[in-house]
PDB file of C-alpha atoms in Angstrom:
ATOM      1  CA  MET A   6     -11.540   5.822  -9.291  1.00 78.00           C
ATOM      2  CA  ASN A   7     -12.818   2.389 -10.372  1.00 85.00           C
ATOM      3  CA  ASP A   8     -10.925   2.682 -13.673  1.00 90.00           C
ATOM      4  CA  VAL A   9      -7.682   3.319 -11.781  1.00 90.00           C
ATOM      5  CA  VAL A  10      -8.270   0.381  -9.423  1.00 94.00           C
ATOM      6  CA  ASP A  11      -9.160  -1.848 -12.400  1.00 93.00           C
ATOM      7  CA  ALA A  12      -5.978  -0.873 -14.261  1.00 92.00           C
ATOM      8  CA  ILE A  13      -3.784  -1.574 -11.245  1.00 95.00           C
ATOM      9  CA  PHE A  14      -5.350  -4.591  -9.520  1.00 96.00           C
ATOM     10  CA  SER A  15      -6.658  -6.592 -12.521  1.00 95.00           C
ATOM     11  CA  HIS A  16      -3.166  -7.925 -13.263  1.00 95.00           C
ATOM     12  CA  PRO A  17      -0.143  -9.077 -11.251  1.00 97.00           C
ATOM     13  CA  PRO A  18       1.782  -6.191  -9.658  1.00 97.00           C
ATOM     14  CA  LYS A  19       3.816  -4.130 -12.115  1.00 96.00           C
ATOM     15  CA  PRO A  20       7.356  -2.873 -11.420  1.00 94.00           C
ATOM     16  CA  PRO A  21       7.727   0.118  -9.101  1.00 93.00           C
ATOM     17  CA  CYS A  22       6.753   3.488 -10.555  1.00 93.00           C
ATOM     18  CA  THR A  23       4.939   1.956 -13.558  1.00 94.00           C
ATOM     19  CA  PHE A  24       1.913   4.201 -13.074  1.00 93.00           C
ATOM     20  CA  LEU A  25       2.045   7.962 -12.665  1.00 87.00           C
ATOM     21  CA  LEU A  26      -0.400   9.667 -10.323  1.00 85.00           C
ATOM     22  CA  GLU A  27      -0.835  13.360 -10.903  1.00 81.00           C
ATOM     23  CA  GLY A  28      -2.846  15.777  -8.874  1.00 76.00           C
ATOM     24  CA  ASP A  29      -2.957  18.050  -5.888  1.00 78.00           C
ATOM     25  CA  THR A  30      -0.383  16.842  -3.365  1.00 77.00           C
ATOM     26  CA  ASN A  31      -2.694  17.947  -0.541  1.00 81.00           C
ATOM     27  CA  ASN A  32      -5.165  15.251  -1.602  1.00 90.00           C
ATOM     28  CA  MET A  33      -2.631  12.552  -2.505  1.00 92.00           C
ATOM     29  CA  PHE A  34      -3.089  10.676   0.791  1.00 93.00           C
ATOM     30  CA  ILE A  35      -6.845  10.474   0.206  1.00 94.00           C
ATOM     31  CA  VAL A  36      -6.338   9.213  -3.350  1.00 94.00           C
ATOM     32  CA  LEU A  37      -3.743   6.621  -2.318  1.00 96.00           C
ATOM     33  CA  PHE A  38      -5.807   5.502   0.671  1.00 95.00           C
ATOM     34  CA  SER A  39      -8.892   5.078  -1.537  1.00 95.00           C
ATOM     35  CA  ILE A  40      -6.886   3.028  -4.043  1.00 96.00           C
ATOM     36  CA  LEU A  41      -5.473   0.945  -1.173  1.00 96.00           C
ATOM     37  CA  ILE A  42      -8.920   0.183   0.277  1.00 95.00           C
ATOM     38  CA  GLU A  43     -10.596  -0.596  -3.050  1.00 96.00           C
ATOM     39  CA  GLY A  44      -7.639  -2.666  -4.251  1.00 96.00           C
ATOM     40  CA  THR A  45      -7.575  -4.662  -1.017  1.00 96.00           C
ATOM     41  CA  LYS A  46     -11.300  -5.378  -1.386  1.00 95.00           C
ATOM     42  CA  ARG A  47     -10.709  -6.426  -4.986  1.00 96.00           C
ATOM     43  CA  LEU A  48      -7.934  -8.842  -4.001  1.00 96.00           C
ATOM     44  CA  TYR A  49      -9.253 -10.236  -0.710  1.00 96.00           C
ATOM     45  CA  GLY A  50     -12.977  -9.506  -0.587  1.00 95.00           C
ATOM     46  CA  PRO A  51     -15.149  -6.779   0.931  1.00 94.00           C
ATOM     47  CA  GLN A  52     -14.644  -8.022   4.508  1.00 93.00           C
ATOM     48  CA  ALA A  53     -10.841  -7.657   4.379  1.00 92.00           C
ATOM     49  CA  THR A  54      -9.424  -5.530   7.186  1.00 85.00           C
ATOM     50  CA  PRO A  55      -5.863  -4.862   8.351  1.00 82.00           C
ATOM     51  CA  SER A  56      -6.342  -7.383  11.161  1.00 80.00           C
ATOM     52  CA  THR A  57      -7.426 -10.165   8.768  1.00 86.00           C
ATOM     53  CA  LEU A  58      -4.552  -9.781   6.293  1.00 90.00           C
ATOM     54  CA  THR A  59      -1.492 -12.013   6.479  1.00 91.00           C
ATOM     55  CA  ASN A  60       2.038 -10.650   6.112  1.00 90.00           C
ATOM     56  CA  GLN A  61       2.192 -12.209   2.643  1.00 95.00           C
ATOM     57  CA  GLN A  62      -1.026 -10.426   1.624  1.00 96.00           C
ATOM     58  CA  VAL A  63       0.291  -7.107   2.948  1.00 94.00           C
ATOM     59  CA  GLN A  64       3.494  -7.613   0.942  1.00 95.00           C
ATOM     60  CA  ARG A  65       1.432  -8.228  -2.193  1.00 97.00           C
ATOM     61  CA  ILE A  66      -0.543  -5.028  -1.587  1.00 97.00           C
ATOM     62  CA  GLN A  67       2.781  -3.247  -1.003  1.00 96.00           C
ATOM     63  CA  SER A  68       3.913  -4.358  -4.480  1.00 97.00           C
ATOM     64  CA  TYR A  69       0.783  -2.873  -6.027  1.00 97.00           C
ATOM     65  CA  MET A  70       1.263   0.425  -4.190  1.00 97.00           C
ATOM     66  CA  GLU A  71       4.911   0.549  -5.282  1.00 96.00           C
ATOM     67  CA  SER A  72       3.713   0.284  -8.889  1.00 96.00           C
ATOM     68  CA  LEU A  73       2.162   3.710  -8.209  1.00 95.00           C
ATOM     69  CA  GLY A  74       5.489   5.033  -6.962  1.00 94.00           C
ATOM     70  CA  TYR A  75       4.637   4.918  -3.252  1.00 95.00           C
ATOM     71  CA  SER A  76       5.537   2.588  -0.408  1.00 95.00           C
ATOM     72  CA  LEU A  77       2.868   1.677   2.112  1.00 95.00           C
ATOM     73  CA  LYS A  78       3.903   2.230   5.724  1.00 94.00           C
ATOM     74  CA  TYR A  79       1.877   1.278   8.782  1.00 91.00           C
ATOM     75  CA  ARG A  80       2.067   0.881  12.535  1.00 89.00           C
ATOM     76  CA  VAL A  81      -0.292  -1.188  14.698  1.00 84.00           C
ATOM     77  CA  ARG A  82      -0.883   0.204  18.180  1.00 83.00           C
ATOM     78  CA  ASP A  83      -3.084  -0.333  21.239  1.00 82.00           C
ATOM     79  CA  LEU A  84      -5.969   2.130  21.359  1.00 82.00           C
ATOM     80  CA  GLU A  85      -5.699   2.133  25.151  1.00 83.00           C
ATOM     81  CA  PRO A  86      -2.983   0.641  27.366  1.00 83.00           C
ATOM     82  CA  GLY A  87      -3.808  -3.006  28.065  1.00 80.00           C
ATOM     83  CA  SER A  88      -6.724  -2.971  25.609  1.00 78.00           C
ATOM     84  CA  GLN A  89      -7.258  -5.705  23.042  1.00 79.00           C
ATOM     85  CA  HIS A  90      -8.527  -3.062  20.609  1.00 78.00           C
ATOM     86  CA  LYS A  91      -5.913  -2.078  18.072  1.00 79.00           C
ATOM     87  CA  GLY A  92      -5.541   0.941  15.859  1.00 84.00           C
ATOM     88  CA  ILE A  93      -3.504   1.195  12.706  1.00 87.00           C
ATOM     89  CA  ASP A  94      -1.700   4.253  11.422  1.00 91.00           C
ATOM     90  CA  ILE A  95      -1.211   4.218   7.648  1.00 93.00           C
ATOM     91  CA  TRP A  96       0.909   6.553   5.560  1.00 94.00           C
ATOM     92  CA  PHE A  97       2.635   6.555   2.193  1.00 95.00           C
ATOM     93  CA  VAL A  98       6.144   7.627   1.237  1.00 94.00           C
ATOM     94  CA  PRO A  99       7.622   7.979  -2.246  1.00 92.00           C
ATOM     95  CA  TYR A 100       9.167   4.729  -3.433  1.00 91.00           C
ATOM     96  CA  ILE A 101      12.953   4.652  -3.170  1.00 86.00           C
ATOM     97  CA  PRO A 102      14.615   1.929  -5.234  1.00 81.00           C
ATOM     98  CA  LYS A 103      16.983  -0.414  -3.447  1.00 76.00           C
ATOM     99  CA  TYR A 104      20.365  -0.631  -5.094  1.00 72.00           C
ATOM    100  CA  THR A 105      23.167  -3.084  -4.559  1.00 68.00           C
ATOM    101  CA  CYS A 106      26.875  -2.779  -5.056  1.00 71.00           C
ATOM    102  CA  HIS A 107      28.550  -6.170  -5.504  1.00 70.00           C
ATOM    103  CA  GLY A 108      25.549  -7.791  -3.826  1.00 67.00           C
ATOM    104  CA  ILE A 109      25.609  -5.472  -0.803  1.00 68.00           C
ATOM    105  CA  PRO A 110      22.380  -3.439  -0.506  1.00 65.00           C
ATOM    106  CA  TYR A 111      22.514   0.273   0.126  1.00 63.00           C
ATOM    107  CA  VAL A 112      19.911   2.998  -0.042  1.00 56.00           C
TER     108      VAL A 112
END
């Protein structure tokens, strides 16, 4: 796993779908999540957590994940109504390129 993280996060983000991940699709979330966590630590230190990252940092991480062919999706939610404790749901979806026609984006 360290070799994969080194190859991806030792350089500026590559274009989407530069790297090809192969393996059991049942374990793909675990693999992607592990890469996400280790890459985030590599970029922002071992204490980095979702609550300490800025939007700009999350966008940078998103670029790295897109180089693997996946987009990072997340949702922050209250663990209990009225609580200050937050939870975060994280999932990955295959990267879909954004195209434009005469400058008008469409998917």
